[in-house]
Short mmCIF file of C-alpha atoms in Angstrom, two decimals:
data_model
loop_
_atom_site.label_atom_id
_atom_site.label_comp_id
_atom_site.label_asym_id
_atom_site.label_seq_id
_atom_site.Cartn_x
_atom_site.Cartn_y
_atom_site.Cartn_z
CA MET A 82 -60.95 -50.43 14.05
CA GLU A 83 -61.26 -53.21 12.02
CA ILE A 84 -65.31 -53.60 10.17
CA PRO A 85 -64.74 -55.51 7.14
CA PRO A 86 -66.98 -53.69 4.35
CA ALA A 87 -71.04 -54.38 3.63
CA ALA A 88 -71.39 -57.01 1.61
CA PRO A 89 -73.38 -55.93 -2.08
CA ASP A 90 -76.70 -54.84 -1.10
CA HIS A 91 -79.86 -57.34 -1.03
CA GLU A 92 -76.85 -59.46 0.19
CA VAL A 93 -77.82 -60.33 3.94
CA PRO A 94 -74.46 -62.74 4.47
CA ASP A 95 -75.34 -66.31 5.91
CA HIS A 96 -73.21 -67.46 8.55
CA GLU A 97 -73.56 -70.46 10.90
CA ALA A 98 -71.98 -68.51 13.50
CA LEU A 99 -75.31 -66.00 12.78
CA ASP A 100 -78.75 -66.56 13.70
CA CYS A 101 -79.84 -63.19 11.09
CA ARG A 102 -83.70 -62.78 10.49
CA LEU A 103 -85.75 -60.70 8.70
CA PRO A 104 -88.68 -59.00 8.13
CA ALA A 105 -91.10 -59.12 4.56
CA HIS A 106 -90.36 -55.79 4.25
CA GLN A 107 -88.21 -53.35 6.47
CA THR A 108 -90.23 -50.92 7.51
CA MET A 109 -88.93 -49.36 10.14
CA PRO A 110 -84.78 -47.05 10.11
CA VAL A 111 -84.19 -49.69 12.89
CA VAL A 112 -81.76 -53.33 13.79
CA VAL A 113 -81.70 -54.98 16.73
CA ALA A 114 -79.13 -56.48 17.01
CA SER A 115 -77.58 -59.02 20.82
CA PRO A 116 -73.96 -60.38 20.40
CA HIS A 117 -74.72 -62.53 23.57
CA SER A 118 -77.22 -64.93 23.90
CA GLY A 119 -75.10 -67.25 22.03
CA SER A 120 -74.77 -70.88 23.04
CA ASN A 121 -73.97 -73.39 20.75
CA TYR A 122 -70.10 -74.17 22.61
CA PRO A 123 -67.67 -75.37 20.43
CA ALA A 124 -66.86 -79.45 21.99
CA GLU A 125 -62.81 -78.33 20.95
CA PHE A 126 -63.98 -75.40 24.19
CA LEU A 127 -65.30 -77.33 25.62
CA ALA A 128 -62.36 -79.33 26.12
CA GLN A 129 -59.98 -76.45 26.84
CA ALA A 130 -62.02 -74.75 29.63
CA ALA A 131 -60.98 -75.41 33.32
CA VAL A 132 -64.49 -75.15 34.25
CA PRO A 133 -68.26 -76.28 33.99
CA LEU A 134 -70.16 -75.11 31.56
CA ALA A 135 -72.14 -73.96 34.16
CA ALA A 136 -70.27 -71.15 35.11
CA LEU A 137 -69.09 -70.61 30.85
CA ARG A 138 -73.01 -70.13 30.85
CA ARG A 139 -73.02 -67.33 33.24
CA ALA A 140 -71.95 -64.50 30.74
CA GLU A 141 -74.41 -65.38 28.17
CA ASP A 142 -77.57 -62.23 27.88
CA ALA A 143 -79.46 -65.38 28.72
CA PHE A 144 -82.52 -65.35 26.16
CA VAL A 145 -82.73 -61.40 24.98
CA ASP A 146 -83.03 -62.54 21.16
CA GLU A 147 -86.08 -64.09 22.59
CA LEU A 148 -87.16 -61.17 24.72
CA PHE A 149 -86.80 -59.36 21.60
CA GLY A 150 -87.62 -61.63 19.36
CA ALA A 151 -91.11 -59.38 18.10
CA ALA A 152 -88.72 -57.25 15.73
CA PRO A 153 -89.06 -59.15 12.72
CA SER A 154 -92.51 -58.31 12.36
CA LEU A 155 -92.55 -55.57 13.38
CA GLY A 156 -90.55 -54.03 10.58
CA MET A 157 -86.86 -54.31 11.47
CA PRO A 158 -84.32 -57.02 10.82
CA LEU A 159 -82.65 -58.93 14.40
CA LEU A 160 -79.42 -59.98 14.25
CA ALA A 161 -77.91 -63.29 17.28
CA ALA A 162 -75.14 -64.63 16.71
CA ARG A 163 -75.31 -68.01 17.69
CA PHE A 164 -71.44 -68.70 19.14
CA PRO A 165 -71.13 -67.76 23.18
CA ARG A 166 -69.28 -65.06 24.45
CA SER A 167 -67.03 -66.41 26.82
CA TYR A 168 -66.35 -68.42 23.51
CA VAL A 169 -65.82 -65.08 21.59
CA ASP A 170 -66.64 -61.42 22.64
CA ALA A 171 -68.06 -59.36 19.46
CA ASN A 172 -68.47 -56.72 20.89
CA ARG A 173 -65.45 -55.66 21.60
CA GLU A 174 -62.42 -55.00 19.28
CA PRO A 175 -61.35 -57.98 17.30
CA TYR A 176 -57.42 -57.63 19.00
CA GLU A 177 -59.08 -56.54 21.94
CA LEU A 178 -56.48 -59.18 23.78
CA ASP A 179 -54.44 -60.25 27.28
CA PRO A 180 -51.22 -61.74 25.24
CA SER A 181 -50.34 -63.33 28.45
CA MET A 182 -53.44 -65.95 27.60
CA PHE A 183 -51.65 -67.30 24.68
CA GLU A 184 -48.64 -68.85 23.30
CA GLY A 185 -46.69 -68.28 19.95
CA PRO A 186 -46.70 -65.63 18.08
CA LEU A 187 -49.00 -62.69 18.59
CA PRO A 188 -50.75 -60.53 15.56
CA GLN A 189 -50.12 -57.10 15.77
CA PRO A 190 -51.20 -53.94 17.11
CA LEU A 191 -52.75 -55.90 20.01
CA ASN A 192 -55.20 -53.65 21.90
CA HIS A 193 -54.20 -54.77 25.05
CA ARG A 194 -54.02 -51.97 28.16
CA THR A 195 -58.08 -51.42 28.22
CA THR A 196 -60.16 -51.21 31.13
CA ARG A 197 -61.73 -54.70 30.60
CA VAL A 198 -58.70 -56.18 28.95
CA ALA A 199 -57.12 -56.93 32.50
CA ALA A 200 -61.10 -57.31 33.65
CA GLY A 201 -60.10 -60.42 31.38
CA LEU A 202 -63.05 -60.03 29.38
CA GLY A 203 -61.51 -58.90 26.05
CA MET A 204 -62.40 -60.15 23.10
CA ILE A 205 -62.08 -63.17 23.58
CA PRO A 206 -61.99 -63.60 27.31
CA ARG A 207 -59.67 -64.96 29.80
CA VAL A 208 -61.66 -65.76 32.85
CA ALA A 209 -65.71 -66.67 33.46
CA ALA A 210 -68.06 -64.62 35.20
CA SER A 211 -67.14 -65.70 38.46
CA GLY A 212 -64.00 -64.31 37.59
CA GLU A 213 -62.15 -68.16 37.34
CA ALA A 214 -60.02 -68.38 34.72
CA ILE A 215 -61.24 -70.31 31.60
CA TYR A 216 -57.92 -72.80 30.04
CA ARG A 217 -56.02 -74.80 31.92
CA GLY A 218 -53.22 -73.22 30.91
CA ARG A 219 -52.66 -70.67 27.38
CA VAL A 220 -53.55 -71.33 25.12
CA PRO A 221 -52.30 -71.22 21.38
CA ALA A 222 -52.21 -68.19 19.48
CA GLU A 223 -53.08 -69.19 16.24
CA MET A 224 -56.49 -69.73 18.36
CA ILE A 225 -57.96 -65.84 17.94
CA GLU A 226 -56.95 -65.17 14.01
CA ARG A 227 -59.52 -68.25 13.26
CA ARG A 228 -62.27 -67.55 16.11
CA LEU A 229 -62.61 -63.96 14.23
CA GLU A 230 -62.66 -65.86 10.91
CA ALA A 231 -65.39 -68.07 12.25
CA CYS A 232 -67.91 -65.45 13.96
CA TRP A 233 -66.01 -61.90 14.19
CA ARG A 234 -66.47 -61.24 11.68
CA PRO A 235 -68.97 -62.87 10.04
CA TYR A 236 -71.20 -61.10 12.99
CA HIS A 237 -69.92 -57.66 12.37
CA LEU A 238 -69.76 -57.98 8.47
CA ALA A 239 -73.96 -59.28 8.67
CA LEU A 240 -74.28 -56.15 11.53
CA SER A 241 -72.16 -53.51 9.15
CA HIS A 242 -74.67 -54.77 6.02
CA LEU A 243 -77.58 -54.55 7.54
CA VAL A 244 -77.69 -50.89 8.98
CA GLU A 245 -75.81 -50.00 5.75
CA GLN A 246 -78.55 -51.03 3.50
CA THR A 247 -81.05 -49.82 6.77
CA TYR A 248 -79.36 -46.43 6.15
CA SER A 249 -79.98 -46.47 1.99
CA ARG A 250 -83.39 -47.25 2.24
CA PHE A 251 -84.09 -43.84 5.01
CA GLY A 252 -81.47 -41.87 5.21
CA ALA A 253 -81.18 -42.30 8.73
CA ALA A 254 -80.38 -45.77 10.89
CA LEU A 255 -80.95 -46.95 14.31
CA LEU A 256 -78.57 -49.81 16.04
CA ILE A 257 -80.25 -51.44 19.21
CA ASP A 258 -78.13 -53.24 20.66
CA ALA A 259 -80.06 -55.55 23.05
CA HIS A 260 -77.85 -56.87 26.13
CA SER A 261 -79.29 -58.82 29.63
CA MET A 262 -76.84 -57.42 33.18
CA PRO A 263 -77.22 -59.84 36.25
CA SER A 264 -79.14 -59.35 39.50
CA SER A 265 -76.27 -58.56 41.47
CA VAL A 266 -74.28 -55.84 39.37
CA SER A 267 -75.84 -53.20 41.23
CA GLY A 268 -78.18 -54.32 44.10
CA MET A 269 -80.23 -55.05 41.42
CA GLY A 270 -81.63 -58.43 43.95
CA LEU A 271 -85.53 -58.75 45.12
CA ARG A 272 -85.68 -57.85 48.07
CA GLU A 273 -83.86 -54.53 47.14
CA ARG A 274 -86.90 -53.08 44.81
CA GLU A 275 -86.38 -49.27 46.07
CA SER A 276 -83.26 -49.98 44.69
CA ARG A 277 -83.02 -51.75 42.50
CA VAL A 278 -82.41 -50.87 38.42
CA ASP A 279 -84.52 -52.12 35.55
CA ILE A 280 -82.80 -51.37 32.71
CA VAL A 281 -80.17 -49.10 31.90
CA LEU A 282 -80.43 -47.62 28.53
CA GLY A 283 -76.31 -46.46 27.20
CA ASP A 284 -75.15 -43.61 25.02
CA ASN A 285 -71.81 -43.76 25.09
CA HIS A 286 -71.87 -40.93 27.48
CA GLY A 287 -74.86 -38.75 24.51
CA GLU A 288 -71.82 -39.47 21.84
CA SER A 289 -73.96 -42.53 19.84
CA CYS A 290 -77.54 -41.34 20.04
CA ALA A 291 -79.89 -38.62 19.03
CA PRO A 292 -80.73 -37.45 23.20
CA GLU A 293 -84.39 -37.44 21.82
CA LEU A 294 -84.21 -41.18 20.81
CA VAL A 295 -82.77 -42.03 23.86
CA GLU A 296 -85.19 -39.65 26.80
CA HIS A 297 -87.90 -41.39 25.14
CA ALA A 298 -87.21 -44.23 25.25
CA GLU A 299 -86.72 -44.14 29.54
CA TYR A 300 -89.95 -42.40 29.30
CA TRP A 301 -91.48 -45.07 28.16
CA LEU A 302 -89.99 -47.14 30.28
CA ALA A 303 -90.86 -45.23 33.47
CA ALA A 304 -94.39 -44.70 32.64
CA ARG A 305 -93.91 -48.45 32.38
CA GLY A 306 -93.11 -48.78 36.01
CA LEU A 307 -89.29 -50.35 35.08
CA ARG A 308 -86.59 -47.61 37.37
CA VAL A 309 -84.16 -46.63 34.27
CA LEU A 310 -81.18 -45.17 34.13
CA ARG A 311 -78.68 -43.90 31.70
CA ASN A 312 -74.83 -44.72 31.70
CA GLN A 313 -74.60 -46.47 34.84
CA PRO A 314 -73.11 -48.92 35.28
CA TYR A 315 -73.22 -49.40 31.58
CA ALA A 316 -72.29 -46.66 28.67
CA GLY A 317 -72.05 -48.75 25.93
CA GLY A 318 -69.25 -51.07 24.31
CA PHE A 319 -67.50 -51.19 21.07
CA THR A 320 -70.86 -51.68 19.38
CA THR A 321 -71.79 -48.56 20.89
CA GLN A 322 -69.23 -46.37 19.87
CA ARG A 323 -68.03 -47.95 16.56
CA TYR A 324 -71.88 -47.50 14.69
CA GLY A 325 -73.06 -44.98 16.26
CA ARG A 326 -71.93 -41.81 14.58
CA PRO A 327 -75.20 -39.35 14.89
CA GLY A 328 -73.49 -36.77 12.80
CA LEU A 329 -73.95 -39.39 10.06
CA ALA A 330 -77.33 -40.44 10.43
CA ARG A 331 -75.71 -43.29 12.08
CA HIS A 332 -77.48 -44.03 15.87
CA ALA A 333 -77.04 -46.91 18.30
CA LEU A 334 -77.92 -46.82 21.82
CA GLN A 335 -77.82 -50.19 24.05
CA ILE A 336 -81.11 -51.53 26.10
CA GLU A 337 -79.08 -53.84 28.64
CA ILE A 338 -82.56 -54.91 30.73
CA ASN A 339 -81.78 -56.46 34.74
CA ARG A 340 -81.47 -60.64 34.27
CA ALA A 341 -83.95 -61.02 37.82
CA LEU A 342 -86.98 -59.90 35.06
CA TYR A 343 -87.39 -62.46 33.32
CA MET A 344 -85.07 -65.96 34.46
CA ASP A 345 -83.83 -68.17 36.96
CA GLU A 346 -80.15 -66.74 36.91
CA ALA A 347 -79.06 -69.96 39.49
CA ARG A 348 -81.13 -72.55 37.08
CA HIS A 349 -80.53 -70.86 33.81
CA GLU A 350 -84.07 -71.08 33.18
CA ARG A 351 -86.94 -68.68 31.44
CA LEU A 352 -89.60 -67.45 34.14
CA PRO A 353 -93.18 -67.48 33.57
CA VAL A 354 -93.03 -63.03 33.41
CA ALA A 355 -91.24 -63.37 29.93
CA ARG A 356 -93.55 -63.71 28.74
CA ALA A 357 -95.51 -61.03 29.40
CA LEU A 358 -91.58 -58.48 29.00
CA GLU A 359 -91.14 -59.54 25.33
CA ARG A 360 -94.31 -58.07 24.80
CA LEU A 361 -93.51 -54.98 26.46
CA MET A 362 -90.04 -55.32 24.34
CA ALA A 363 -91.77 -55.49 20.97
CA GLY A 364 -94.10 -52.22 22.17
CA LEU A 365 -90.91 -50.89 23.31
CA LEU A 366 -89.32 -51.59 20.29
CA GLU A 367 -92.64 -49.77 17.75
CA GLU A 368 -92.61 -46.94 19.87
CA ILE A 369 -88.65 -46.58 19.50
CA GLY A 370 -89.42 -47.45 15.34
CA ASN A 371 -91.98 -44.96 15.33
CA GLN A 372 -90.29 -41.82 17.16
CA ALA A 373 -86.97 -42.87 14.81
CA VAL A 374 -88.84 -42.63 11.63
CA GLU A 375 -90.52 -39.36 13.58
CA ILE A 376 -87.24 -37.41 14.38
CA LEU A 377 -85.00 -38.72 12.81
CA LEU A 378 -85.20 -38.55 9.18
CA PRO A 379 -85.83 -36.32 6.29
CA ARG A 380 -88.70 -35.08 6.61
CA GLN A 381 -90.39 -36.24 2.51
CA LEU A 382 -89.47 -40.14 3.71
CA ALA A 383 -91.16 -39.94 7.43
CA ALA A 384 -94.34 -38.04 5.99
CA GLU A 385 -94.83 -41.23 3.07
#
């Protein structure tokens, strides 16, 4: 799997495709990332699209960067993609692509035999959230490298840097990969409150994060009246799998939030209750940060 090398220490990569918000001083061994909240749609992309902008926007994890916007004030860096998920999905392998989408010589090798590619949801998605084809016809294969260079590689260069800098500073690092999920995913309509899932915590089925951290996050959220599941239907994607290496003191936890909790999905607008959810997520980040210090850091650092 391709990951760019981390930038030299203290040099956080700056790029127009990214929104990187740094704390005045990093006090927590936590990095927060939002790969799917971007909404800057290139004009060239919109001209290629066979579906309206509203259909493309349904793939966004809309406003998630705002829900976790307290991270820098809590001593944690926050990285958010500005580019939209339907243009480039940063939570996929770089060459996880459907070859039938493209015209011209393809880079080799492609990872085209994944369930995500089969569903049309590769690094360059083939279909919109509605299942409709995004493009009118085949697109030039040269577009693959252009989008990797413009979006995917800058995002992971910055993310790798933040994680490794956090590890160097604290001796451990926890990446919170922040997402949202449609309320329709698992019977989460407002009339089905008893079966509604509010939060899904994904730790790659126990492989990407210290279990004590996941258990504590689940307990904290449940104590505040939220229904929480683990790894169903989301266990984590490329980011969780790539950056979650507990044996190397690098942990990753994916958090999925039911969109019905904070937005009108049809109108693509925040609800008034979004502000309360922002405060709740701030509390969660603070709690997770304190637990990361207690559980992950070498004893002498945790005691300082």
